[in-house]
Tab-separated table of C-alpha atoms in Angstrom:
chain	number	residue	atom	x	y	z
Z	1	UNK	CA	30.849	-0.552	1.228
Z	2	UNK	CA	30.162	3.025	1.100
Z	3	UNK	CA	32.514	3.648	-1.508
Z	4	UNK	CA	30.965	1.090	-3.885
Z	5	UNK	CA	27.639	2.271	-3.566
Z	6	UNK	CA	28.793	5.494	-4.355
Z	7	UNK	CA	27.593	7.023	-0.965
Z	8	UNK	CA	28.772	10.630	0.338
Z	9	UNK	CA	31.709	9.876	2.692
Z	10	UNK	CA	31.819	9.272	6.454
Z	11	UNK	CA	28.359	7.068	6.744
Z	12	UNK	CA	29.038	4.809	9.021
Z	13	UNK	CA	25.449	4.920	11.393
Z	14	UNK	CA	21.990	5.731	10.473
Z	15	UNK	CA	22.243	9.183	12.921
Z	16	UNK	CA	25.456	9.729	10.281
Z	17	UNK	CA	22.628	9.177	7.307
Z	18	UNK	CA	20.183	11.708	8.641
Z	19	UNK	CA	23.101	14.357	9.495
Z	20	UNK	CA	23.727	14.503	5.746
Z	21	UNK	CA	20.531	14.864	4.444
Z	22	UNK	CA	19.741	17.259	7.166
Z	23	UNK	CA	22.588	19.296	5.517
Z	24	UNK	CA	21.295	18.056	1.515
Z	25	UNK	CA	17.606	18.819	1.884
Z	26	UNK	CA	16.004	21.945	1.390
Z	27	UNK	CA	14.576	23.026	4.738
Z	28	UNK	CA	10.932	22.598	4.210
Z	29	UNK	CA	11.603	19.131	2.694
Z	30	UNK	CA	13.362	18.445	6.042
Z	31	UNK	CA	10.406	19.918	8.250
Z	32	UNK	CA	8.187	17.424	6.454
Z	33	UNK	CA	10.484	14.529	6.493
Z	34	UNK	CA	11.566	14.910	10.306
Z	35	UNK	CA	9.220	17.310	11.913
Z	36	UNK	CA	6.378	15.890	14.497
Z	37	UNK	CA	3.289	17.005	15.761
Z	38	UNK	CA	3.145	20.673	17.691
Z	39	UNK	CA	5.773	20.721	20.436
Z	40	UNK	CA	7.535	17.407	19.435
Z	41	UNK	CA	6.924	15.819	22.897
Z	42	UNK	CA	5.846	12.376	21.552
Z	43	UNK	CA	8.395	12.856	18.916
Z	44	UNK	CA	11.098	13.002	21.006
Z	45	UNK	CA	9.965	10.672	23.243
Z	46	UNK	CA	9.630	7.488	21.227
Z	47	UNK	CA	13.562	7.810	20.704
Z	48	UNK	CA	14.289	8.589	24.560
Z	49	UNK	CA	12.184	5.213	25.325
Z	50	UNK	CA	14.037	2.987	23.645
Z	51	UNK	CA	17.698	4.780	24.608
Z	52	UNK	CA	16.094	4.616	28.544
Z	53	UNK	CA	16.014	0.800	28.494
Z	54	UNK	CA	18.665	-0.903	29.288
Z	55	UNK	CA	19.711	-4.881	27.990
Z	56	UNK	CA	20.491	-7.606	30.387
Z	57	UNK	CA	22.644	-10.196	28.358
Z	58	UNK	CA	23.858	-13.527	28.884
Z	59	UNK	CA	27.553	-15.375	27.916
Z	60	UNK	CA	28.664	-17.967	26.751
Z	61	UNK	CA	25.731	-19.313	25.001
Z	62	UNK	CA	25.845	-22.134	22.560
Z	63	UNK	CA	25.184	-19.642	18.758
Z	64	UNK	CA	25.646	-23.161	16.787
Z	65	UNK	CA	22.976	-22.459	13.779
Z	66	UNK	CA	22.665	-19.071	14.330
Z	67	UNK	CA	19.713	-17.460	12.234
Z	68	UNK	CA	18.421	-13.835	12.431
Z	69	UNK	CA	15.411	-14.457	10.236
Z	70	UNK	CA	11.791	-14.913	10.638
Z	71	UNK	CA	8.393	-14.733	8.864
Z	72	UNK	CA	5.200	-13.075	9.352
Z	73	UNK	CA	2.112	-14.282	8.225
Z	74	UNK	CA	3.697	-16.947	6.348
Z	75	UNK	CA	6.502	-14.717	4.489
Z	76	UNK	CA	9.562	-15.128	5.235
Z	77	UNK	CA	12.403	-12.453	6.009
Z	78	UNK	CA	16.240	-11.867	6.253
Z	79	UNK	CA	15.468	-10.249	9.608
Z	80	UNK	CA	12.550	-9.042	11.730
Z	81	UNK	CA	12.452	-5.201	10.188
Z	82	UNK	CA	10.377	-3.845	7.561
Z	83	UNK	CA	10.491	-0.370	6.076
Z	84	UNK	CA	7.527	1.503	7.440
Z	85	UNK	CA	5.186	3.290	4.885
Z	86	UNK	CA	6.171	6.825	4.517
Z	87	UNK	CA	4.391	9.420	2.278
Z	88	UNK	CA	5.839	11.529	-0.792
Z	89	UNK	CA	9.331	9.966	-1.117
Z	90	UNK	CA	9.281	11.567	-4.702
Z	91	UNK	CA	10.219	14.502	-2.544
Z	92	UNK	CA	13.944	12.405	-2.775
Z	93	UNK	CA	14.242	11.926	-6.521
Z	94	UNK	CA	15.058	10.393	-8.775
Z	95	UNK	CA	14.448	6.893	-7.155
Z	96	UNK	CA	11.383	7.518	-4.814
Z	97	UNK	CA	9.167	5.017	-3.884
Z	98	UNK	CA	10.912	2.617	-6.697
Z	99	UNK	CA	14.555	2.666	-5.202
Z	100	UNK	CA	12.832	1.784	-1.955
Z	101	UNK	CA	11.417	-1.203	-3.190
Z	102	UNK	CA	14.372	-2.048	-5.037
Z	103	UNK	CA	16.598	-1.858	-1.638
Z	104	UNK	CA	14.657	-3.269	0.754
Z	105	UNK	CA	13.697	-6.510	-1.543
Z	106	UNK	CA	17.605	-7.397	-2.365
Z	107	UNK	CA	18.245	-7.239	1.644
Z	108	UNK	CA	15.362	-9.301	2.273
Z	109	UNK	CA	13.570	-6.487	4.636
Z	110	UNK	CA	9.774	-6.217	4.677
Z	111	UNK	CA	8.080	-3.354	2.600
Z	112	UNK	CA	4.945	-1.443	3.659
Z	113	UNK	CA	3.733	1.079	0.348
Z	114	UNK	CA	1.940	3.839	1.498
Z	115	UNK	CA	-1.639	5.246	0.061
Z	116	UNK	CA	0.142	9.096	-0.579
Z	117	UNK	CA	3.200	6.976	-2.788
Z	118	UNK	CA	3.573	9.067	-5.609
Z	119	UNK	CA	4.696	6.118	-7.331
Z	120	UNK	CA	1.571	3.636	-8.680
Z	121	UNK	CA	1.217	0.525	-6.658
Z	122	UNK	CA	1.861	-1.567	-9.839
Z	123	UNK	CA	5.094	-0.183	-10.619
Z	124	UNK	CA	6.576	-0.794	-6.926
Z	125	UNK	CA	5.382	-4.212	-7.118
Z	126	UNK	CA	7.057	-5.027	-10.225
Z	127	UNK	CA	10.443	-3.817	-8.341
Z	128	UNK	CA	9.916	-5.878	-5.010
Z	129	UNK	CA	8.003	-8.825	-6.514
Z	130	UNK	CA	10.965	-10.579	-9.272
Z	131	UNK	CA	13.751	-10.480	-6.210
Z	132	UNK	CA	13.489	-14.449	-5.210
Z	133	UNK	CA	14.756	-13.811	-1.182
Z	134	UNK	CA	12.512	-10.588	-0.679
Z	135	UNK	CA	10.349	-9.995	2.010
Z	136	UNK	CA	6.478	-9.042	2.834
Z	137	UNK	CA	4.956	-6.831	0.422
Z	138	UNK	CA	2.131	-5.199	2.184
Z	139	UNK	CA	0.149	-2.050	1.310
Z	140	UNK	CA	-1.129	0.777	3.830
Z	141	UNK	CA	-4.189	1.901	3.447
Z	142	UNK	CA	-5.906	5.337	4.414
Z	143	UNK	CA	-9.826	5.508	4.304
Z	144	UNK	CA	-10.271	8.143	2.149
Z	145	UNK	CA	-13.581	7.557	0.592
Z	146	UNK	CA	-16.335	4.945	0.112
Z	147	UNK	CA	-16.385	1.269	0.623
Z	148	UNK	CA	-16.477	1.183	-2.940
Z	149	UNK	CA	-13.511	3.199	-3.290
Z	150	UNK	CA	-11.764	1.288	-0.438
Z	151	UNK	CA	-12.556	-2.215	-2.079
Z	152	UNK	CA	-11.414	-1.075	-5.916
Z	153	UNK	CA	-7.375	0.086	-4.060
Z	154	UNK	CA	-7.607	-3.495	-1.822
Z	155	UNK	CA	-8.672	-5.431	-5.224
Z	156	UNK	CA	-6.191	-3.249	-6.856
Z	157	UNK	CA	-3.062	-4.374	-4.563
Z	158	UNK	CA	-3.861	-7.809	-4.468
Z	159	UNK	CA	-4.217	-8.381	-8.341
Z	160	UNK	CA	-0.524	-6.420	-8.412
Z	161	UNK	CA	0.708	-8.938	-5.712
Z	162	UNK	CA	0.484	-7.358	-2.260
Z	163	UNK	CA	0.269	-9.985	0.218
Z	164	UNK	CA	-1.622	-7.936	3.328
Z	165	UNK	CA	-3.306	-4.580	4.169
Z	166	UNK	CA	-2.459	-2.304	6.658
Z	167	UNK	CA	-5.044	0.547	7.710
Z	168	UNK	CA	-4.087	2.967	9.021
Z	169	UNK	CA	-6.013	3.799	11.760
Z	170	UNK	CA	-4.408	6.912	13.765
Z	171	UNK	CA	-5.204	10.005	11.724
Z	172	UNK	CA	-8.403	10.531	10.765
Z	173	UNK	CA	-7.144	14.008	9.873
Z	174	UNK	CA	-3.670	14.866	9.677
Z	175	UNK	CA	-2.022	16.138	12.753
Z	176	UNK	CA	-0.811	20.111	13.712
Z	177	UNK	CA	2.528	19.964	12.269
Z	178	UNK	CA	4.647	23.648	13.776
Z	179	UNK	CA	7.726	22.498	12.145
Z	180	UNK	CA	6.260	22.229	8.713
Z	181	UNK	CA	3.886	25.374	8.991
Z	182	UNK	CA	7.051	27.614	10.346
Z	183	UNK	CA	9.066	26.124	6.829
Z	184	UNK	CA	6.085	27.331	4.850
Z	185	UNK	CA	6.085	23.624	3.790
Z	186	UNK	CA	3.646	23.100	0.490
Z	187	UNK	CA	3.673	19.882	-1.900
Z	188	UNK	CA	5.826	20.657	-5.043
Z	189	UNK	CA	3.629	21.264	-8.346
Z	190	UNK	CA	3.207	17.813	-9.917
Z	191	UNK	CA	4.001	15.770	-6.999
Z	192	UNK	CA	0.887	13.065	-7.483
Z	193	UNK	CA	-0.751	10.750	-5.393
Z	194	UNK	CA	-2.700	8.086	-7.118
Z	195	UNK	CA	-4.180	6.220	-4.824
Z	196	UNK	CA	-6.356	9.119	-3.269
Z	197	UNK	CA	-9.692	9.596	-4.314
Z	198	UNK	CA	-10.235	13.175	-6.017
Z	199	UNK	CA	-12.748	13.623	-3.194
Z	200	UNK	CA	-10.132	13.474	-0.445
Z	201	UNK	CA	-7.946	15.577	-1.911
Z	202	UNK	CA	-7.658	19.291	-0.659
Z	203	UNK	CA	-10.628	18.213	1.443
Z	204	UNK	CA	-11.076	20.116	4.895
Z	205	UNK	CA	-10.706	18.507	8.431
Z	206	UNK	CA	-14.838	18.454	8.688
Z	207	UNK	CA	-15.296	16.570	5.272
Z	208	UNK	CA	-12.361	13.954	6.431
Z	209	UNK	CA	-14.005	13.820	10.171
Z	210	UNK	CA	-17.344	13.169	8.248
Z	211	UNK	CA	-15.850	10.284	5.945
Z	212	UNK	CA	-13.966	8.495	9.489
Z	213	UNK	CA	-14.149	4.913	9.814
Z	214	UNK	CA	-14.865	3.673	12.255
Z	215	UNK	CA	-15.143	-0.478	14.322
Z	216	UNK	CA	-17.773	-1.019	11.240
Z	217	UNK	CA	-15.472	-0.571	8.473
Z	218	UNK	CA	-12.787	-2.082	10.064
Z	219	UNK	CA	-14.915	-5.000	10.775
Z	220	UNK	CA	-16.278	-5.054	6.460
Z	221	UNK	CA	-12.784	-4.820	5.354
Z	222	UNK	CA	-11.552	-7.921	7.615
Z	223	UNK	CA	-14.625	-9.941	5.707
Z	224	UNK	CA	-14.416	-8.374	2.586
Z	225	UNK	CA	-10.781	-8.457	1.876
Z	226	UNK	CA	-8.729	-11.804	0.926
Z	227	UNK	CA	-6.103	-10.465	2.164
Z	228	UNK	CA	-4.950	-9.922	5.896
Z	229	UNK	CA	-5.742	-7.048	7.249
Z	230	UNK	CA	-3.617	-5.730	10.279
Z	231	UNK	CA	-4.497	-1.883	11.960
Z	232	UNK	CA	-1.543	0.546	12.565
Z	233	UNK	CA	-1.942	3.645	14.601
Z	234	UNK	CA	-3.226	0.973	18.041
Z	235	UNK	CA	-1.853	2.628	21.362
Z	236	UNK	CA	-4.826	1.601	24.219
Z	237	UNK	CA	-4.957	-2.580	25.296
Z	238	UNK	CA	-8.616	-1.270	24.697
Z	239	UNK	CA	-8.478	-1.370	21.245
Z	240	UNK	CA	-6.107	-4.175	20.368
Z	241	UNK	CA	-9.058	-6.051	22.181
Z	242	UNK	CA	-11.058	-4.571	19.594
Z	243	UNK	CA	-8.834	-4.276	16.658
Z	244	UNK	CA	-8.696	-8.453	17.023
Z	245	UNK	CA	-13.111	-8.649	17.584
Z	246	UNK	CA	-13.496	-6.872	14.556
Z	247	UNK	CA	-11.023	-9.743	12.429
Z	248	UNK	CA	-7.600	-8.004	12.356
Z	249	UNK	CA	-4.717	-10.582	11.590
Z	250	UNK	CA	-1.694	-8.151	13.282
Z	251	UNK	CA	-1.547	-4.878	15.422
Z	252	UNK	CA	1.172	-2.114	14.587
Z	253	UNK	CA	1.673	-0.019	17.807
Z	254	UNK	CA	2.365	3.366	16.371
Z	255	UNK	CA	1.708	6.846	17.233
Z	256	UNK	CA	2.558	7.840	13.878
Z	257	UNK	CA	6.214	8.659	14.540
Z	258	UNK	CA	4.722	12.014	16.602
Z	259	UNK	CA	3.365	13.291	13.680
Z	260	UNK	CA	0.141	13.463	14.747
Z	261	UNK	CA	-1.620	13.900	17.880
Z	262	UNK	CA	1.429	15.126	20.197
Z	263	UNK	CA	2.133	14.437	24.175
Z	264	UNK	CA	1.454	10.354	23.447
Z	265	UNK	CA	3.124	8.160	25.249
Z	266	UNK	CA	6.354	6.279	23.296
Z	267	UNK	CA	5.689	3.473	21.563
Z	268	UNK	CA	8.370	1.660	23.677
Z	269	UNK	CA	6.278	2.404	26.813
Z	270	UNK	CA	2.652	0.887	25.611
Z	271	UNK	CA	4.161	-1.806	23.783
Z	272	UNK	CA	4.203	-4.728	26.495
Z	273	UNK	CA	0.132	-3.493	27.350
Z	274	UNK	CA	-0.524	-4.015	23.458
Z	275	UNK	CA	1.116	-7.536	23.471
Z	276	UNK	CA	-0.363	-8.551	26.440
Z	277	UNK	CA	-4.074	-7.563	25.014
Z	278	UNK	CA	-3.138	-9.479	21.930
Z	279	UNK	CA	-1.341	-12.429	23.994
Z	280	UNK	CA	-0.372	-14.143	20.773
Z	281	UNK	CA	-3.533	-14.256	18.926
Z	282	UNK	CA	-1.748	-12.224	15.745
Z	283	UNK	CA	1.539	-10.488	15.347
Z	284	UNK	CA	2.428	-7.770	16.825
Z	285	UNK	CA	5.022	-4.934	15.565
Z	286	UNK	CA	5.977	-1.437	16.682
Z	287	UNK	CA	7.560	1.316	15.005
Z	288	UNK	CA	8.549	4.853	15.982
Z	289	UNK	CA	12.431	6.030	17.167
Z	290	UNK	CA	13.927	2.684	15.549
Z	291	UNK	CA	17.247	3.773	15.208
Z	292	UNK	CA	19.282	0.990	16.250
Z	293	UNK	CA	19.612	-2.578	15.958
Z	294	UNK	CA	19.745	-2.475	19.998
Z	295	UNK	CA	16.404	-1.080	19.521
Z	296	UNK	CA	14.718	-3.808	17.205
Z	297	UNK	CA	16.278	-6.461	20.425
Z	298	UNK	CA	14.540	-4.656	23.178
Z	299	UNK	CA	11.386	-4.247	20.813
Z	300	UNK	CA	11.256	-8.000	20.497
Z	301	UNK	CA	12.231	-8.668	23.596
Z	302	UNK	CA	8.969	-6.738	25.267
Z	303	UNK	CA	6.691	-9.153	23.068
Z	304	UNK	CA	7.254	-7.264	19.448
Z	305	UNK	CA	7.277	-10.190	16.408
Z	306	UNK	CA	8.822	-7.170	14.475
Z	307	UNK	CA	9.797	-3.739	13.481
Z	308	UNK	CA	9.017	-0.929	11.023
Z	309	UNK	CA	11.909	1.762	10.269
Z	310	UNK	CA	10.901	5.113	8.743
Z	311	UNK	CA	12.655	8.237	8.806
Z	312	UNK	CA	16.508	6.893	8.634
Z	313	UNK	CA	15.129	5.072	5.357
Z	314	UNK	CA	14.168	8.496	4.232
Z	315	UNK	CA	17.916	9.931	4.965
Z	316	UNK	CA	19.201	7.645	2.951
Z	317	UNK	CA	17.031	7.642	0.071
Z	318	UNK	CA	17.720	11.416	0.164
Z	319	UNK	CA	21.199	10.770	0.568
Z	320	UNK	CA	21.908	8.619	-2.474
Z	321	UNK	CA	18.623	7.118	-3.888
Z	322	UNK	CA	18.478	3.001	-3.497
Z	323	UNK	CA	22.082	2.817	-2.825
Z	324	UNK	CA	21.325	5.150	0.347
Z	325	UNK	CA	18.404	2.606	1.431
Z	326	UNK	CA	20.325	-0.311	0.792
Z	327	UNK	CA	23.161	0.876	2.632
Z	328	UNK	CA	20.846	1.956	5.526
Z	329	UNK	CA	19.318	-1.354	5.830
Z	330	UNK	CA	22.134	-3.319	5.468
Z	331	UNK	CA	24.129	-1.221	8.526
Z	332	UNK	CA	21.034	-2.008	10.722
Z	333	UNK	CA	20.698	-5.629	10.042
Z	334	UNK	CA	24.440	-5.900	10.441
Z	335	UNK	CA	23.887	-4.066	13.605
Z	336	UNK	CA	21.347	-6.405	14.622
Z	337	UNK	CA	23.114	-9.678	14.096
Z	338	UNK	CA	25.982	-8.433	16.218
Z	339	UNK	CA	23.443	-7.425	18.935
Z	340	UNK	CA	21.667	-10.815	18.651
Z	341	UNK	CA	24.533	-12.504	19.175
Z	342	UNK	CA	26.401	-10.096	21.902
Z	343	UNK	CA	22.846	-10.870	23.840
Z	344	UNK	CA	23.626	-14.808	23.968
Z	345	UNK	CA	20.819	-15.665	21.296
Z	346	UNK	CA	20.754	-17.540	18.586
Z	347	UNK	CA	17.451	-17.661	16.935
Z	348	UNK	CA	14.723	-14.433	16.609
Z	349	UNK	CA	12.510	-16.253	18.564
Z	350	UNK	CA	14.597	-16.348	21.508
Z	351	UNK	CA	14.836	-12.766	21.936
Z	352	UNK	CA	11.256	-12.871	22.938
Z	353	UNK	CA	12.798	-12.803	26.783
Z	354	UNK	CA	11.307	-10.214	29.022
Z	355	UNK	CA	14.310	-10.720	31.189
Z	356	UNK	CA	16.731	-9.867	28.553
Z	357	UNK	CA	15.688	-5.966	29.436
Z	358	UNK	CA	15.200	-3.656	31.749
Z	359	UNK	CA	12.896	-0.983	31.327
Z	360	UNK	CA	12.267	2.198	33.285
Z	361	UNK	CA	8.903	2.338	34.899
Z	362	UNK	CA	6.415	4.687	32.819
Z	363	UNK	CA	6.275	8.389	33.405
């Protein structure tokens, strides 16, 4: 496969995908890409979480109409994985935020577009949107300026054919980033971002600490917006009990892949709290250390509905624009059907099974 796609030699895993654009990148593109927050404790961790538990499968189980896909909010999906919404991926040219799109809607897989896409919302849309067996197209959403200016980028998706929102609601400000101030990391002249509001650009941490939302806007964009709105960045039961009073139709545990407030706990370790808060009222998905389709198992398993997949998307957009997505996403949903099966389970919904794992206790 690698050889028709035109893909550097010797890919075979996603690790193999991010060892070769560790070695292609320039080294403050890679500090961006891959470094976390300060020491890299909750970076590191949301990887070691999901390695730490360990899967307890059953044999000889009847796979007759085996069928690794699902649907959220009424979309349906090759499998339960959707490429997370990552920032600046015109920082792996030529393809960007396009090639994304193109990739993950021939392989069925989910897209989230980030606000800081370089690429206009319009344009990925027109990528995803004409592929017949593609999956959610949802938009992420930083609040980066007035109602007014959050309800013009919402109207905005959904006349280009986004199906839900996701706010981001983890980093009010963005996080200390060592790795990236060490590279003497900068955004390349002409780099643009147009879905940020000339007032939130360049601003300082006590304008963007002024302009926080907060429960209240949450609660406004739920009513104002026809479209679902679900809240990434939730880590406390606390506020999934509040994320779902103020009208949010999904939770996205997340600390932000570490890249912003270090010494979290994994996402792996909060997870079953989250979906016991929620206890089935909306979906629930996770993201952070997703490396491995053993990973997206145990994730569902512990109550997940689904998965978002950042960096190793990343490597192989770097690697070899679409084809590198495409071939990234395709290895993990092969990965995943083989794990699926090897655990004795036919259908996605059957993986929710608490005693299909067993997890460490938490630190």
């Amino acid at each position: 496969m690698g050889k028709h796609l035109n893909l550097p030699p010797g890919l075979v895993t996603l690790a193999d995908h991010g060892e070769h654009a560790r070695r292609s990148l320039d080294a403050r593109t890679w500090a961006y890409f891959e470094g976390g927050a300060a020491d890299g404790i909750t970076l590191h961790a949301n990887r070691a979480a999901w390695e730490a538990i360990r899967l307890r499968p059953r044999v000889l189980a009847d796979l007759s109409g085996f069928d690794p896909g699902t649907a959220l909010l009424g979309r349906a999906m090759a499998a339960p994985v959707l490429v997370a919404p990552m920032a600046h991926q015109g920082l792996a040219p030529p393809d960007a935020e396009r090639g994304t799109a193109l990739a993950a809607a021939a392989l069925g897989v989910g897209l989230v577009l980030a606000t800081q896409s370089g690429t206009p919302l319009e344009e990925v849309a027109r990528a995803s949107l004409p592929e017949p067996d593609r999956g959610p197209l949802w938009f992420q959403l930083y609040w980066l300026g007035s109602r007014a200016w959050v309800r013009e980028l919402v109207d905005r998706a959904q006349r280009a054919g986004y199906e839900a929102i996701v706010l981001t609601v983890d980093a009010p400000v963005q996080g200390v980033r060592d790795a990236e101030r060490r590279a003497g990391f900068t955004l390349p002249p002409g780099l643009e971002s147009p879905h940020v509001p000339p007032v939130a650009k360049g601003a300082k941490l006590a304008a963007l600490v002024q302009q926080a939302a907060t429960w209240d806007e949450v609660a406004w964009l739920a009513s104002e917006s026809t479209l679902p709105v679900l809240l990434k960045g939730i880590t406390h039961p606390a506020d999934a009990a509040l994320a779902l009073e103020a009208g949010a139709a999904g939770i996205v545990v997340s600390n932000h892949g570490g890249r912003v407030l270090d010494t979290l706990p994994a996402t792996a370790t909060v997870l079953p709290e989250i979906v016991s808060a929620v206890n089935g009222r909306v979906p629930v998905l996770v993201d952070g250390g997703i490396r491995r389709s053993t990973d997206v198992v145990k994730a569902l398993a512990l109550g997940a509905d689904a998965v978002l997949v950042g960096r190793p998307v990343l490597h192989g957009l770097a690697n070899a624009g679409a084809a590198g997505v495409a071939h990234v996403l395709r290895l993990l949903l092969d990965e995943f059907m083989a794990a699926m099966a090897l655990c004795g389970k036919r259908r996605v919904a059957d993986l929710r099974d608490a005693g299909l794992v067993e997890a460490p206790s938490r630190p």
